[in-house]
Structure formats: C-alpha cells, structure tokens
CSV table of C-alpha atoms in Angstrom, one decimal:
chain,number,residue,atom,x,y,z
A,190,MET,CA,-13.8,15.5,-3.6
A,191,TRP,CA,-13.3,11.8,-3.2
A,192,PHE,CA,-12.1,12.0,-6.5
A,193,LEU,CA,-8.7,13.8,-5.8
A,194,TYR,CA,-8.1,12.5,-2.5
A,195,ALA,CA,-7.5,9.5,-4.9
A,196,LEU,CA,-5.4,10.9,-6.4
A,197,LEU,CA,-3.7,12.8,-3.0
A,198,GLY,CA,-3.3,9.1,-2.2
A,199,ALA,CA,-1.9,7.6,-5.0
A,200,VAL,CA,1.0,10.2,-5.3
A,201,GLY,CA,1.7,9.9,-1.4
A,202,LYS,CA,1.9,5.5,-1.2
A,203,SER,CA,4.2,6.3,-5.0
A,204,TYR,CA,6.6,7.6,-3.1
A,205,THR,CA,6.4,5.5,0.2
A,206,GLY,CA,7.1,2.9,-2.1
A,207,PHE,CA,10.0,5.1,-3.7
A,208,PHE,CA,11.8,5.9,-0.1
A,209,ARG,CA,10.9,2.3,0.8
A,210,LYS,CA,12.9,0.8,-1.1
A,211,ARG,CA,16.1,3.3,-0.5
A,212,MET,CA,15.6,2.4,2.4
A,213,ALA,CA,14.7,-2.5,2.0
A,214,ALA,CA,17.7,-3.2,1.7
A,215,THR,CA,19.4,-1.3,5.0
A,216,VAL,CA,16.3,-1.2,7.2
A,217,SER,CA,14.6,-4.6,8.3
A,218,ALA,CA,11.3,-4.0,7.7
A,219,SER,CA,10.0,-4.3,11.5
A,220,MET,CA,12.2,-1.2,12.6
A,221,TYR,CA,11.3,0.1,9.3
A,222,MET,CA,7.3,0.6,11.0
A,223,TRP,CA,8.2,0.8,14.9
A,224,VAL,CA,10.2,4.3,13.3
A,225,THR,CA,8.2,5.2,12.2
A,226,TYR,CA,4.9,4.8,13.2
A,227,PHE,CA,7.4,6.7,16.5
A,228,LEU,CA,7.3,9.5,14.1
A,229,LEU,CA,2.9,10.0,13.6
A,230,LEU,CA,2.6,9.6,17.2
A,231,VAL,CA,5.0,12.2,17.6
A,232,VAL,CA,3.2,14.7,15.5
A,233,LEU,CA,-0.3,13.3,15.7
A,234,SER,CA,-1.1,13.0,19.3
A,235,PRO,CA,-0.6,17.4,19.8
A,236,LEU,CA,-3.6,16.8,17.0
A,237,MET,CA,-6.0,14.0,19.1
A,238,VAL,CA,-6.8,16.4,21.8
A,239,SER,CA,-10.3,17.3,20.8
A,240,HIS,CA,-10.7,13.5,19.6
A,241,LEU,CA,-9.8,11.7,22.8
A,242,ALA,CA,-13.5,11.0,23.5
A,243,GLN,CA,-14.0,9.7,19.9
A,244,LEU,CA,-10.8,7.8,20.1
A,245,GLY,CA,-12.2,6.0,23.2
A,246,LYS,CA,-16.0,4.9,22.0
A,247,MET,CA,-13.7,3.3,18.3
A,248,PHE,CA,-11.2,1.8,20.9
A,249,THR,CA,-14.5,-0.3,23.2
A,250,GLY,CA,-16.8,-0.6,20.2
A,251,ALA,CA,-15.6,-1.1,17.7
A,252,PHE,CA,-11.8,-2.4,18.2
A,253,TRP,CA,-11.8,-5.5,16.7
A,254,VAL,CA,-12.1,-3.7,13.2
A,255,VAL,CA,-9.5,-1.7,14.2
A,256,PHE,CA,-7.4,-4.0,15.6
A,257,GLY,CA,-7.9,-5.9,11.6
A,258,ALA,CA,-7.0,-2.7,10.1
A,259,ALA,CA,-3.5,-1.8,11.7
A,260,PHE,CA,-2.3,-5.8,11.4
A,261,SER,CA,-3.4,-6.7,7.8
A,262,LEU,CA,-1.6,-3.0,6.9
A,263,MET,CA,1.7,-4.3,9.4
A,264,ILE,CA,1.6,-7.0,7.3
A,265,ALA,CA,1.3,-5.5,3.8
A,266,THR,CA,4.3,-3.0,5.1
A,267,GLN,CA,6.3,-6.4,6.1
A,268,LEU,CA,5.4,-8.3,3.0
A,269,ASN,CA,6.0,-4.5,0.4
A,270,LEU,CA,9.6,-3.8,2.0
A,271,GLU,CA,11.2,-8.2,1.4
A,272,ALA,CA,9.2,-7.3,-1.6
A,273,LEU,CA,10.9,-4.3,-2.6
A,274,LYS,CA,13.9,-6.4,-1.1
A,275,ARG,CA,13.9,-8.8,-4.1
A,276,GLU,CA,12.7,-6.7,-7.4
A,277,GLU,CA,12.8,-2.8,-8.5
A,278,LEU,CA,9.8,-0.3,-7.3
A,279,SER,CA,8.4,-0.1,-11.4
A,280,TYR,CA,7.4,-4.1,-11.1
A,281,THR,CA,6.8,-4.6,-7.6
A,282,ALA,CA,4.7,-1.6,-7.3
A,283,PRO,CA,1.8,-2.2,-10.8
A,284,LEU,CA,1.0,-4.6,-9.6
A,285,ASN,CA,-0.6,-3.1,-6.3
A,286,SER,CA,-3.4,-2.8,-8.9
A,287,PHE,CA,-4.0,-6.2,-8.1
A,288,VAL,CA,-5.9,-4.7,-4.6
A,289,SER,CA,-8.6,-4.0,-7.0
A,290,ILE,CA,-9.4,-7.3,-7.9
A,291,PHE,CA,-9.6,-7.9,-4.3
A,292,THR,CA,-10.6,-4.8,-2.8
A,293,LEU,CA,-13.3,-6.0,-4.8
A,294,LEU,CA,-14.6,-9.1,-4.1
A,295,ILE,CA,-13.5,-8.7,-0.4
A,296,ALA,CA,-16.6,-5.2,-0.5
A,297,MET,CA,-19.6,-7.7,-1.9
A,298,LEU,CA,-18.6,-9.9,0.7
A,299,PHE,CA,-18.2,-7.8,4.2
A,300,LEU,CA,-20.3,-4.5,2.6
A,301,HIS,CA,-22.4,-5.6,0.5
A,302,GLU,CA,-21.0,-3.2,-2.6
A,303,ASN,CA,-23.2,-3.8,-6.8
A,304,PRO,CA,-19.7,-5.5,-8.1
A,305,PRO,CA,-19.2,-3.1,-11.7
A,306,ARG,CA,-20.6,-4.9,-14.8
A,307,LEU,CA,-17.5,-5.1,-16.9
A,308,GLY,CA,-15.7,-5.8,-14.0
A,309,ILE,CA,-14.8,-8.4,-15.8
A,310,VAL,CA,-13.0,-6.4,-18.8
A,311,GLY,CA,-11.1,-5.6,-15.6
A,312,ILE,CA,-9.8,-7.7,-14.3
A,313,LEU,CA,-8.7,-9.2,-17.6
A,314,ALA,CA,-7.3,-6.1,-18.3
A,315,ILE,CA,-5.6,-6.7,-15.5
A,316,PHE,CA,-3.7,-10.2,-16.2
A,317,ILE,CA,-3.0,-9.1,-19.3
A,318,GLY,CA,-0.8,-5.5,-18.5
A,319,ALA,CA,0.8,-8.3,-15.1
A,320,TYR,CA,1.7,-10.0,-17.7
A,321,ILE,CA,2.9,-7.5,-20.2
A,322,ILE,CA,4.6,-6.0,-17.2
A,323,ASN,CA,7.0,-9.8,-17.2
A,324,LEU,CA,7.8,-9.3,-21.1
A,325,LYS,CA,11.6,-9.5,-20.6
A,326,PRO,CA,13.6,-9.8,-24.1
A,327,GLN,CA,15.4,-12.9,-23.6
A,328,ARG,CA,11.5,-14.7,-22.9
A,329,LEU,CA,11.7,-17.6,-25.4
A,330,HIS,CA,8.3,-18.6,-24.9
A,331,TRP,CA,4.7,-16.7,-24.2
A,332,TYR,CA,4.5,-18.3,-21.3
A,333,ASP,CA,7.0,-17.9,-19.5
A,334,PRO,CA,6.2,-14.1,-18.3
A,335,LEU,CA,2.6,-16.3,-16.3
A,336,VAL,CA,5.6,-18.6,-14.8
A,337,ARG,CA,7.4,-15.8,-13.6
A,338,LEU,CA,4.5,-14.4,-12.2
A,339,VAL,CA,3.3,-17.0,-10.6
A,340,THR,CA,7.1,-18.5,-9.9
A,341,SER,CA,8.7,-15.2,-8.7
A,342,PRO,CA,9.1,-13.7,-5.4
A,343,GLY,CA,9.5,-10.7,-6.4
A,344,ALA,CA,5.6,-11.3,-7.6
A,345,GLN,CA,3.8,-13.7,-4.7
A,346,LEU,CA,5.1,-10.9,-2.0
A,347,SER,CA,4.0,-8.4,-4.1
A,348,LEU,CA,1.0,-9.7,-4.7
A,349,GLY,CA,0.4,-11.5,-0.7
A,350,VAL,CA,1.5,-7.2,-0.3
A,351,ALA,CA,-2.1,-6.3,-2.8
A,352,PHE,CA,-4.5,-8.9,-0.7
A,353,GLY,CA,-3.2,-7.3,2.5
A,354,TYR,CA,-3.6,-3.7,1.8
A,355,ALA,CA,-7.2,-4.2,-0.1
A,356,VAL,CA,-8.0,-6.3,3.9
A,357,ASN,CA,-7.0,-2.5,4.9
A,358,THR,CA,-9.3,-0.4,3.2
A,359,VAL,CA,-11.8,-2.5,3.7
A,360,PHE,CA,-11.5,-2.4,6.9
A,361,MET,CA,-10.8,1.6,7.5
A,362,LYS,CA,-14.2,1.8,4.9
A,363,ALA,CA,-16.3,0.2,7.7
A,364,LEU,CA,-14.8,1.9,10.3
A,365,SER,CA,-15.9,5.3,7.7
A,366,ASN,CA,-19.6,3.4,7.5
A,367,GLN,CA,-19.5,3.6,11.6
A,368,GLY,CA,-18.8,7.7,11.6
A,369,TYR,CA,-14.8,8.2,12.8
A,370,ASP,CA,-12.9,10.7,12.0
A,371,ASP,CA,-10.3,10.0,8.8
A,372,LEU,CA,-7.7,11.6,11.4
A,373,THR,CA,-9.0,9.6,14.0
A,374,ILE,CA,-9.1,6.0,12.3
A,375,LEU,CA,-5.8,6.8,11.3
A,376,TYR,CA,-5.0,7.5,14.6
A,377,ALA,CA,-5.7,4.8,15.8
A,378,ILE,CA,-4.2,2.0,13.4
A,379,ILE,CA,-0.7,3.5,13.8
A,380,LEU,CA,-1.4,3.3,17.5
A,381,ILE,CA,-2.0,0.0,17.5
A,382,GLY,CA,0.1,-1.2,15.3
A,383,TRP,CA,3.6,1.0,17.4
A,384,VAL,CA,2.0,-1.5,20.9
A,385,LEU,CA,2.7,-4.4,19.0
A,386,LEU,CA,6.0,-3.2,17.7
A,387,ALA,CA,7.5,-2.1,20.8
A,388,PHE,CA,9.8,-5.1,21.6
A,389,VAL,CA,11.7,-4.2,18.2
A,390,PRO,CA,13.4,-1.2,20.2
A,391,ILE,CA,14.4,-3.5,22.4
A,392,ARG,CA,15.4,-5.9,20.3
A,393,LYS,CA,17.7,-4.2,17.6
A,394,PRO,CA,18.7,-1.0,20.1
A,395,ARG,CA,21.7,-1.0,17.3
A,396,GLU,CA,19.7,-0.9,14.2
A,397,LEU,CA,18.0,1.5,15.8
A,398,VAL,CA,21.1,3.7,16.4
A,399,ALA,CA,22.0,3.0,12.7
A,400,THR,CA,18.4,3.9,11.2
A,401,PHE,CA,18.6,7.3,12.2
A,402,ARG,CA,21.8,7.8,11.6
A,403,SER,CA,21.8,6.8,8.3
A,404,ASN,CA,18.1,6.8,7.1
A,405,LYS,CA,16.9,10.9,7.9
A,406,ALA,CA,15.4,11.9,5.3
A,407,ALA,CA,14.7,8.8,3.9
A,408,LEU,CA,12.9,7.8,7.0
A,409,VAL,CA,11.0,11.8,6.9
A,410,GLY,CA,9.7,11.0,2.7
A,411,ALA,CA,8.6,8.1,3.7
A,412,THR,CA,7.0,9.4,6.7
A,413,VAL,CA,5.7,12.1,5.2
A,414,SER,CA,4.4,10.0,1.9
A,415,SER,CA,3.2,7.4,4.7
A,416,PHE,CA,0.8,9.6,6.4
A,417,ALA,CA,-0.7,11.1,3.7
A,418,GLY,CA,-1.2,8.4,1.5
A,419,ASN,CA,-3.1,6.9,4.5
A,420,PHE,CA,-5.4,9.9,5.4
A,421,PHE,CA,-6.1,11.0,1.8
A,422,HIS,CA,-7.2,7.7,1.7
A,423,ILE,CA,-9.5,6.9,4.2
A,424,LEU,CA,-10.7,10.3,2.7
A,425,ALA,CA,-11.7,9.5,-0.6
A,426,ILE,CA,-12.9,5.8,0.6
A,427,ALA,CA,-15.2,7.7,3.2
A,428,GLY,CA,-16.5,9.6,-0.3
A,429,THR,CA,-17.1,7.1,-2.1
A,430,TYR,CA,-17.3,2.8,-2.6
A,431,ALA,CA,-13.7,1.0,-1.2
A,432,SER,CA,-14.0,0.1,-4.8
A,433,TYR,CA,-14.6,3.2,-6.6
A,434,ALA,CA,-11.1,4.5,-4.2
A,435,VAL,CA,-9.0,2.0,-4.7
A,436,SER,CA,-9.4,2.0,-8.4
A,437,VAL,CA,-8.6,5.5,-8.4
A,438,ARG,CA,-5.7,4.8,-6.0
A,439,ARG,CA,-3.8,2.9,-9.5
A,440,PHE,CA,-2.8,6.0,-10.4
A,441,ASP,CA,0.4,5.5,-7.9
A,442,SER,CA,1.8,2.5,-10.5
A,443,LEU,CA,2.3,4.7,-13.2
A,444,ILE,CA,4.7,7.4,-10.5
A,445,ALA,CA,6.4,4.5,-8.9
A,446,VAL,CA,7.6,3.6,-12.4
A,447,LEU,CA,8.6,7.4,-13.2
A,448,LEU,CA,10.6,7.2,-9.8
A,449,GLY,CA,12.5,4.0,-11.2
A,450,TRP,CA,13.5,4.8,-14.3
A,451,ARG,CA,14.1,8.6,-13.5
A,452,TYR,CA,15.8,8.1,-9.5
A,453,LEU,CA,16.9,4.7,-9.0
A,454,LYS,CA,17.8,3.4,-13.2
A,455,GLU,CA,15.4,1.0,-13.6
A,456,THR,CA,15.2,-1.5,-16.5
A,457,ASN,CA,12.9,-2.5,-18.8
A,458,ILE,CA,10.4,0.8,-18.5
A,459,ARG,CA,8.8,-0.3,-21.5
A,460,ASN,CA,7.1,-2.3,-20.6
A,461,LYS,CA,6.5,-1.8,-17.5
A,462,LEU,CA,5.3,1.4,-18.1
A,463,ILE,CA,2.8,-0.1,-21.0
A,464,GLY,CA,2.0,-2.9,-17.9
A,465,SER,CA,0.9,-0.3,-15.3
A,466,LEU,CA,-1.6,1.7,-17.9
A,467,VAL,CA,-4.3,-1.1,-18.9
A,468,MET,CA,-3.9,-2.7,-15.2
A,469,VAL,CA,-4.9,1.3,-14.5
A,470,ALA,CA,-6.7,1.2,-17.0
A,471,GLY,CA,-8.6,-2.7,-16.8
A,472,ALA,CA,-8.6,-1.8,-12.0
A,473,ILE,CA,-10.1,1.9,-13.4
A,474,VAL,CA,-13.2,-0.3,-15.8
A,475,MET,CA,-13.5,-2.8,-13.2
A,476,ALA,CA,-14.7,0.7,-10.7
A,477,LEU,CA,-16.7,2.2,-12.9
A,478,SER,CA,-18.1,0.8,-15.2
C-alpha cells in the first residue's frame, strides 16, 4: 500500500505546486502558509477529538521532533514560493528530485537506513536529468546548463527546497517510528506552523482581505492538494523506508511539467519532460536497487 500512498502524495504535491504558482506573484509566502494552515485546522480540528490524548503525548514527549518537522516544512514552503516567483513550475518541480539524495544522506545518519547498492547510479541520473532540464537552444557551451544550475536564483532556491523537504521527511519518519498516528502528526505540524505565523494577519490585514477576495479557488485548491500530498506522504513513509517513499513521490515532477505545459503555457517542455523522466528513474534506482 505504501507505493499507492506515495503516488497519491505525488499527485497532491504536483497540484500544490500548480496552485502556488498561480498565487506566487500576488500572495506573500507567509500569508499563503497562514491561510492554508488556518483552513486545514478548521477542517481537521473536529477530527482530533479522539486524538487528544496522543496529541498531548506527542507535544510532551516529542515536541522538538514535531517542531523540527513544522519548521523545516515552513522553510521549504517559503523557498518554494520564492522559487516559483522567479522560475516556471515545470523548471522548479523536477529539481525536487534532489530530495531523494538529501533524504538518503540524512536517513543514513539519523535513521540508520542502509544506502542502496546502486545509489551512485541514481545520483548520477538525477544530475544528468538536471543538466537536460537546463538545456536551452541559445546555450553555446556544454557547461552552460551546469552554470545555470549553480547560479540561477530559481535553481538555488529549489535546491534549498529539496533539502528542507528531505529534513521534514526524516522528522516525520522519526515520529512515525515512535508510533504516533499519521493524522495526529500532520495536525501537530500544521498547528505549530500556524502558531509561529500568528503575527502575519496582524501585520498584514489588507493582504489577508485581498487574498481571500482574489484567490479563493486557488487557496481552496492549494489547501486540499497540500493536505492530500502531506497526508499520503506520511502514510507512505510509515509503511516503508523514507528513501523509498520519497523516490516514488518524485513522479510529482512529471505531473507538474504537464500542468505547466497545459495550463500555464510554459516553455522548453520537451527537455523538461525528458530530464524529469531521467531524474525520476534515478530517484527510483537509488531507493529500490
């Protein structure tokens, strides 16, 4: 079942990126997070009545692990919104495949998960895919895509996003290993993030009103897809190694490229699609070899 959960998480994550891209130019990252967290809390709070005992146990016995999961998710979301302001969705989403590399390294250190035998092949494939994505017709030298990957603000921010998501995954896996319920983990992470951002509507009341007036559909879409993506991701990592679930979840990049092509009219889709396929293959080889 973990494989199905990971695929469903990939679908949710790809649509989250799509809705974020539509709002990136008009809504600040902090406002986006506060509003989506608030909407999720409104929906999930009634469901937590039967989970109050476990929620209290989590906050007393594993508070800093939950805080680490919440804070790393906030940082990754912040960087993702900033990256989407600068680059197309079909460019930033495939670079999330670097999550597999970061998750593997962190899981080795803190979760004692053994690395795959063909891990080096998977890592090489991810870098080759990133090179293909950065190919453009006007590039004159073979090293131009590598230069863009290192110097482009969108690429730099996307690599930061990948590292943040990897850290978040390891924290959530640690909570799952301690026996906490999936829904309780997600609720606690959202609650902490919302509390940390409590100053946002106070400091930006006009932006809050404008956000609800002009981005209703995108906000609802982002909230629903974000919940689905994170909830199924937790279910997936609870049922297998963190590196396995993260690798399968990389199918989100393929869906995001197609969404960018179909609905956002983004460019250079062929290279991005080929590069994404290579990166997804590399991520799967890393985990399942």
